[in-house]
Amino acid sequence: MPTPRVTIAQVAAEAGVSAMTVSNVINGRAGASESTRQRVQEVAERLGYTAPSARNGRRGRTGHVGVLTLDLTGEYSLEIVRGIAEEIAADERELLLNASLDAIRERDRIAFFANGLVDGLLLIAPVLEPETVEVIQASDLPVVVIDPRRIDLDLPRVTVDNYDGVRAGTRHLLTAGHRRIAYIRGEEDHESTELRYRGYEDAMRLAGIQPDPALVVSTNFNHQGGVHTATRLLTTQRPTAIVAGADPIALGALAAARVLGLSVPDDLSIVGFDDLPQAAHSAPPLTTVRQPLHDMGRAGSRALLSLIARQPLPTDDIRLTTKLIIRSTTAPPPRETDA
C-alpha cells in the first residue's frame, strides 16, 4: 500500500507556523526569518515533504488547474468556483480563473489554457460549439465539464438530476392544491431546460392535469426575464402558482407579483431552481430546488485531478441529486380558485 503523501499542512503543524509560511519558505519567497526558514526546511526534510512544483516538474506539469466560465458576476458560477477552489487547494495546486463571455472567446481561452499553461481545465456551463470541442480533442489536456449545455458530450461531465428536481417542486404545489400552475422555461439551448420542463409536464400529467400551453413561457436565465414573463402571465392567465427554471427567474417573478399587488404566497406560490444564496434571503424566502453547486465544483475537481494523475474515472457522467427546499413562497391556492 503506498505511503500517504505528506501535506503542507502537516509540515506547518510540525514546525509551528502557518501553511503560507511553509509555502513561502519552500518556494524561496520572502516573509520568514532565517531561524523560521531553517526550522521549516528541517521539518520538511525530516517528514519527506516534496513541494508540488518539484513533483510536477518531475512529471512535466505546471501545478496549475484552469477554470473557465461564461460569467463570474452571478452566484451560480461563484458557488461552483468555491467548491473547485477548496478541492484544488487540498491538492496544493494553483487555480487560474477566467471568464469567456461568449463562444468565440471561450474557444480562444481554451486554446490558450491548452498551450501548456495548466495541467487540466474545468469548464462551467460552457457553450462548446463543435469547433471548440475539436480544439479540446486535438489537445491532450484533461478537461471536465460542469453543468454542460448538452449531455451528449464525449467529455467527462458533472450534472444534476434536473428532471426529478422540477418534478418534486411541481408535485409540492399539486399536493398543496394548485391546479393552474405556470412554468417559466429557461434558455432553449440548454438541455437542462428541456429536462426540467419534462419534470413539470410529467408531474402535471400524473396528477391528471394536461399542461396548458398558455401557462408555459420561455425566457433567459435572469431576473429581468423573470419579471417580464411573470408580469405577462399574471396579467393575462392568472395562475395560482409558478414554477421557474432557475432562481433568478423565480426572484424576478416574485418582484413582478409585488409590483402587481399580489401577495406571495397568499395570492401566488412560486418555486425556483438552484438554491442560490439570495434565495434564502428574499422576501419572503424562496421555496426552491437545490442543485448542489458547491458539491458540483468539488466533484468536477476530483474527477479532473484523477485524469491529471492518469487514473481512470468510474464514469464520465457524474450525476448529483437535487433536493426540494421548502421555505415561504408556497402555500395552498386562494380559496376562490380551489374549485
Coordinates of C-alpha atoms in Angstrom, one line a residue:
M1 CA 0.0 0.0 0.0
P2 CA 1.5 3.4 -1.0
T3 CA 2.6 5.7 1.8
P4 CA 0.3 8.8 2.1
R5 CA 1.9 11.9 0.7
V6 CA 3.0 14.5 3.3
T7 CA 1.0 17.7 3.0
I8 CA 2.0 21.3 3.5
A9 CA -0.5 21.4 6.5
Q10 CA 1.4 18.6 8.2
V11 CA 4.7 20.5 7.8
A12 CA 3.1 23.7 9.1
A13 CA 1.7 22.0 12.2
E14 CA 5.0 20.2 13.0
A15 CA 7.0 23.5 12.5
G16 CA 4.5 25.6 14.4
V17 CA 3.9 28.0 11.6
S18 CA 1.2 28.7 9.0
A19 CA 0.8 26.9 5.7
M20 CA 1.5 30.2 4.0
T21 CA 4.9 30.5 5.8
V22 CA 5.8 27.0 4.7
S23 CA 4.8 27.8 1.1
N24 CA 7.0 30.9 1.2
V25 CA 10.0 29.0 2.5
I26 CA 9.7 26.1 0.1
N27 CA 9.3 28.4 -2.8
G28 CA 12.1 30.8 -1.8
R29 CA 9.8 33.8 -1.2
A30 CA 10.4 36.4 1.5
G31 CA 8.3 36.6 4.6
A32 CA 10.1 34.3 7.1
S33 CA 13.0 34.9 9.4
E34 CA 16.2 32.9 8.9
S35 CA 15.5 30.8 12.1
T36 CA 11.9 30.1 10.9
R37 CA 13.2 29.2 7.4
Q38 CA 15.7 26.7 8.8
R39 CA 13.1 25.1 11.1
V40 CA 10.6 24.7 8.2
Q41 CA 13.3 23.2 5.9
E42 CA 14.4 20.8 8.6
V43 CA 10.8 19.6 9.3
A44 CA 10.1 19.3 5.6
E45 CA 13.2 17.2 5.0
R46 CA 12.5 15.0 8.1
L47 CA 8.9 14.4 7.1
G48 CA 9.8 13.8 3.5
Y49 CA 7.7 16.6 2.1
T50 CA 8.0 17.4 -1.6
A51 CA 6.7 20.7 -2.9
P52 CA 4.1 20.5 -5.7
S53 CA 6.5 22.3 -8.1
A54 CA 9.1 19.6 -7.6
R55 CA 6.6 16.8 -8.0
N56 CA 5.0 18.5 -11.1
G57 CA 8.4 19.2 -12.5
R58 CA 9.3 15.5 -12.5
R59 CA 6.1 14.8 -14.3
G60 CA 6.5 17.7 -16.7
R61 CA 3.5 19.5 -15.3
T62 CA 2.7 23.1 -14.2
G63 CA 0.9 22.6 -10.9
H64 CA -1.9 24.8 -12.2
V65 CA -5.6 24.0 -12.9
G66 CA -7.6 26.2 -15.1
V67 CA -11.3 27.2 -14.7
L68 CA -13.3 28.8 -17.4
T69 CA -16.8 30.1 -17.0
L70 CA -19.0 32.3 -19.2
D71 CA -19.8 34.7 -16.4
L72 CA -18.3 35.5 -13.0
T73 CA -20.9 38.1 -11.8
G74 CA -23.6 35.6 -10.7
E75 CA -23.8 33.5 -7.6
Y76 CA -24.3 30.3 -9.7
S77 CA -20.8 30.3 -11.1
L78 CA -19.3 31.7 -7.9
E79 CA -20.7 28.8 -5.8
I80 CA -19.3 26.3 -8.2
V81 CA -15.9 28.0 -8.2
R82 CA -15.8 28.0 -4.4
G83 CA -16.2 24.2 -4.4
I84 CA -13.5 23.9 -7.0
A85 CA -11.1 26.2 -5.1
E86 CA -11.5 24.0 -1.9
E87 CA -10.7 20.8 -3.7
I88 CA -7.8 22.2 -5.7
A89 CA -6.3 23.8 -2.6
A90 CA -6.4 20.5 -0.8
D91 CA -4.2 19.1 -3.6
E92 CA -1.8 22.0 -3.2
R93 CA -2.3 23.3 -6.8
E94 CA -2.8 26.8 -8.0
L95 CA -6.1 27.9 -9.6
L96 CA -6.2 30.0 -12.8
L97 CA -9.6 31.5 -13.3
N98 CA -11.0 33.2 -16.4
A99 CA -14.4 34.3 -17.9
S100 CA -15.1 33.6 -21.5
L101 CA -18.1 35.9 -22.0
D102 CA -19.0 34.4 -25.4
A103 CA -18.5 31.4 -27.7
I104 CA -15.6 32.9 -29.7
R105 CA -13.6 33.9 -26.6
E106 CA -14.4 30.6 -25.0
R107 CA -12.7 28.8 -27.8
D108 CA -9.7 31.2 -27.7
R109 CA -9.4 30.8 -23.9
I110 CA -9.5 27.0 -24.1
A111 CA -6.7 27.0 -26.7
F112 CA -4.7 29.4 -24.5
F113 CA -5.1 27.1 -21.5
A114 CA -4.2 24.1 -23.6
N115 CA -0.9 25.6 -24.7
G116 CA 1.0 24.2 -21.7
L117 CA -0.4 26.8 -19.2
V118 CA -2.3 24.3 -17.0
D119 CA -2.4 20.6 -16.2
G120 CA -6.2 20.4 -16.6
L121 CA -9.2 22.5 -17.3
L122 CA -12.7 22.8 -15.7
L123 CA -15.4 24.3 -17.9
I124 CA -18.5 25.7 -16.1
A125 CA -21.7 25.7 -18.3
P126 CA -19.7 26.3 -21.5
V127 CA -21.2 26.9 -24.9
L128 CA -18.9 24.3 -26.5
E129 CA -19.6 24.9 -30.2
P130 CA -18.3 22.0 -32.4
E131 CA -15.2 23.8 -33.4
T132 CA -14.4 24.3 -29.7
V133 CA -14.8 20.6 -29.0
E134 CA -12.4 19.9 -31.8
V135 CA -9.8 22.2 -30.1
I136 CA -10.2 20.2 -26.9
Q137 CA -10.0 16.8 -28.6
A138 CA -6.9 17.9 -30.6
S139 CA -5.1 18.6 -27.3
D140 CA -4.0 16.2 -24.7
L141 CA -5.4 18.5 -21.9
P142 CA -7.6 16.7 -19.4
V143 CA -11.0 18.5 -19.4
V144 CA -14.1 18.1 -17.2
V145 CA -17.3 20.0 -17.9
I146 CA -19.6 21.1 -15.1
D147 CA -23.3 21.6 -16.0
P148 CA -22.9 21.2 -19.8
R149 CA -25.5 22.7 -22.1
R150 CA -25.6 19.3 -23.9
I151 CA -25.2 16.0 -22.1
D152 CA -24.2 14.0 -25.2
L153 CA -20.6 15.3 -25.0
D154 CA -17.7 13.0 -25.4
L155 CA -16.1 14.6 -22.3
P156 CA -16.3 13.8 -18.6
R157 CA -19.1 15.9 -17.1
V158 CA -20.8 16.7 -13.8
T159 CA -24.6 17.1 -14.0
V160 CA -27.6 17.1 -11.6
D161 CA -31.0 15.4 -11.8
N162 CA -32.8 18.3 -13.4
Y163 CA -35.9 16.2 -14.2
D164 CA -36.5 14.9 -10.7
G165 CA -35.9 18.3 -9.1
V166 CA -38.6 20.1 -11.0
R167 CA -40.9 17.2 -10.8
A168 CA -40.6 17.3 -7.0
G169 CA -41.2 21.1 -6.9
T170 CA -44.3 20.8 -9.1
R171 CA -45.6 17.9 -7.1
H172 CA -45.2 20.0 -3.9
L173 CA -47.6 22.6 -5.4
L174 CA -50.0 19.9 -6.6
T175 CA -50.2 18.4 -3.2
A176 CA -51.0 21.9 -1.8
G177 CA -54.0 22.0 -4.0
H178 CA -52.8 24.1 -7.0
R179 CA -54.1 23.2 -10.5
R180 CA -53.3 26.3 -12.5
I181 CA -49.5 26.0 -12.3
A182 CA -47.5 28.0 -14.8
Y183 CA -44.0 27.1 -15.9
I184 CA -41.3 29.5 -17.0
R185 CA -38.6 27.7 -19.0
G186 CA -35.0 28.9 -19.3
E187 CA -32.9 29.3 -22.4
E188 CA -33.7 26.8 -25.0
D189 CA -30.1 25.9 -26.0
H190 CA -29.6 24.2 -22.6
E191 CA -30.5 20.6 -22.4
S192 CA -31.3 21.1 -18.7
T193 CA -34.2 23.4 -19.8
E194 CA -35.9 20.5 -21.6
L195 CA -35.2 18.1 -18.7
R196 CA -36.7 20.5 -16.2
Y197 CA -39.8 21.1 -18.3
R198 CA -40.4 17.4 -18.6
G199 CA -40.3 17.1 -14.8
Y200 CA -43.1 19.7 -14.7
E201 CA -45.0 18.2 -17.5
D202 CA -44.9 14.6 -16.1
A203 CA -45.9 15.8 -12.6
M204 CA -48.9 17.6 -14.0
R205 CA -50.0 14.6 -16.2
L206 CA -49.5 12.1 -13.3
A207 CA -51.9 14.3 -11.3
G208 CA -54.4 14.0 -14.2
I209 CA -53.9 17.6 -15.4
Q210 CA -53.0 18.3 -19.1
P211 CA -50.5 21.2 -19.1
D212 CA -52.0 24.3 -20.6
P213 CA -49.7 25.7 -23.3
A214 CA -50.8 29.2 -22.4
L215 CA -49.2 28.7 -19.0
V216 CA -45.8 27.7 -20.4
V217 CA -43.4 30.5 -21.4
S218 CA -39.7 30.9 -22.0
T219 CA -37.2 33.5 -21.0
N220 CA -33.5 34.0 -20.2
F221 CA -31.9 32.7 -17.0
N222 CA -32.0 36.1 -15.4
H223 CA -34.0 38.3 -13.1
Q224 CA -35.3 40.7 -15.8
G225 CA -36.5 37.8 -17.8
G226 CA -38.5 36.6 -14.8
V227 CA -40.0 40.0 -14.3
H228 CA -41.2 40.3 -17.9
T229 CA -42.6 36.8 -18.3
A230 CA -44.2 36.6 -14.9
T231 CA -45.9 40.0 -15.5
R232 CA -47.3 38.8 -18.8
L233 CA -48.5 35.5 -17.2
L234 CA -50.1 37.2 -14.2
T235 CA -51.9 39.8 -16.2
T236 CA -53.3 37.5 -18.9
Q237 CA -53.5 34.0 -17.4
R238 CA -53.6 34.4 -13.6
P239 CA -52.0 31.2 -12.5
T240 CA -52.1 30.4 -8.8
A241 CA -48.5 29.2 -8.9
I242 CA -45.4 29.5 -10.9
V243 CA -42.5 27.0 -11.3
A244 CA -39.4 28.7 -12.6
G245 CA -36.5 27.0 -14.3
A246 CA -33.9 29.0 -12.3
D247 CA -33.8 31.1 -9.1
P248 CA -33.1 34.4 -10.9
I249 CA -36.3 33.8 -12.9
A250 CA -38.2 33.0 -9.7
L251 CA -36.9 36.0 -8.0
G252 CA -38.0 38.1 -11.0
A253 CA -41.5 36.6 -10.7
L254 CA -41.5 37.5 -7.0
A255 CA -40.7 41.1 -7.9
A256 CA -43.4 41.1 -10.6
A257 CA -46.0 39.9 -8.2
R258 CA -45.1 42.6 -5.7
V259 CA -45.5 45.3 -8.4
L260 CA -48.9 43.9 -9.3
G261 CA -50.0 44.0 -5.7
L262 CA -50.1 40.2 -5.3
S263 CA -49.2 38.6 -2.0
V264 CA -46.8 35.7 -2.1
P265 CA -47.8 33.1 -1.1
D266 CA -51.4 34.1 -0.3
D267 CA -52.3 35.0 -3.9
L268 CA -49.4 33.3 -5.7
S269 CA -47.0 30.5 -4.9
I270 CA -43.5 30.4 -6.5
V271 CA -40.9 27.6 -6.8
G272 CA -37.4 28.2 -8.1
F273 CA -34.5 26.0 -9.1
D274 CA -30.8 26.4 -7.9
D275 CA -31.0 27.5 -4.2
L276 CA -28.6 30.4 -4.8
P277 CA -27.6 32.2 -1.6
Q278 CA -30.0 35.0 -2.2
A279 CA -32.9 32.5 -2.3
A280 CA -32.9 32.1 1.5
H281 CA -32.8 35.9 1.9
S282 CA -35.6 37.0 -0.5
A283 CA -38.8 38.5 0.9
P284 CA -40.3 36.0 1.5
P285 CA -37.6 33.4 1.4
L286 CA -37.9 31.3 -1.8
T287 CA -39.0 27.7 -2.0
T288 CA -36.7 26.2 -4.5
V289 CA -35.0 23.1 -5.8
R290 CA -31.4 22.9 -4.6
Q291 CA -28.8 21.8 -7.1
P292 CA -25.6 21.3 -5.1
L293 CA -23.4 23.9 -6.8
H294 CA -20.6 23.7 -4.3
D295 CA -20.5 19.9 -4.5
M296 CA -20.6 20.1 -8.3
G297 CA -17.4 22.1 -8.2
R298 CA -15.8 19.6 -5.8
A299 CA -16.9 16.6 -7.8
G300 CA -15.6 18.1 -11.0
S301 CA -12.3 18.9 -9.4
R302 CA -11.9 15.4 -8.0
A303 CA -12.6 14.0 -11.5
L304 CA -10.1 16.3 -13.1
L305 CA -7.3 15.6 -10.6
S306 CA -7.8 11.9 -11.3
L307 CA -7.4 12.5 -15.0
I308 CA -4.3 14.6 -14.4
A309 CA -2.9 11.6 -12.4
R310 CA -3.8 9.3 -15.4
Q311 CA -6.3 7.5 -13.3
P312 CA -9.5 6.1 -15.0
L313 CA -12.8 7.6 -13.9
P314 CA -15.6 5.1 -12.8
T315 CA -18.0 7.1 -15.1
D316 CA -17.8 10.0 -17.5
D317 CA -21.3 11.1 -16.3
I318 CA -21.2 12.2 -12.7
R319 CA -24.8 13.0 -11.7
L320 CA -25.7 14.6 -8.3
T321 CA -29.1 14.6 -6.7
T322 CA -31.3 17.6 -6.2
K323 CA -33.4 18.5 -3.1
L324 CA -36.6 20.5 -2.7
I325 CA -36.1 23.2 -0.1
I326 CA -39.5 24.4 1.2
R327 CA -39.5 28.0 2.5
S328 CA -42.1 30.7 2.5
T329 CA -43.2 31.3 -1.1
T330 CA -45.6 28.3 -1.3
A331 CA -49.0 27.7 0.2
P332 CA -52.4 26.4 -0.8
P333 CA -54.1 28.4 -3.5
P334 CA -56.5 31.2 -2.7
R335 CA -59.9 29.8 -1.7
E336 CA -61.8 31.3 -4.6
T337 CA -59.7 29.3 -7.1
D338 CA -60.0 26.0 -5.3
A339 CA -63.0 24.9 -7.3

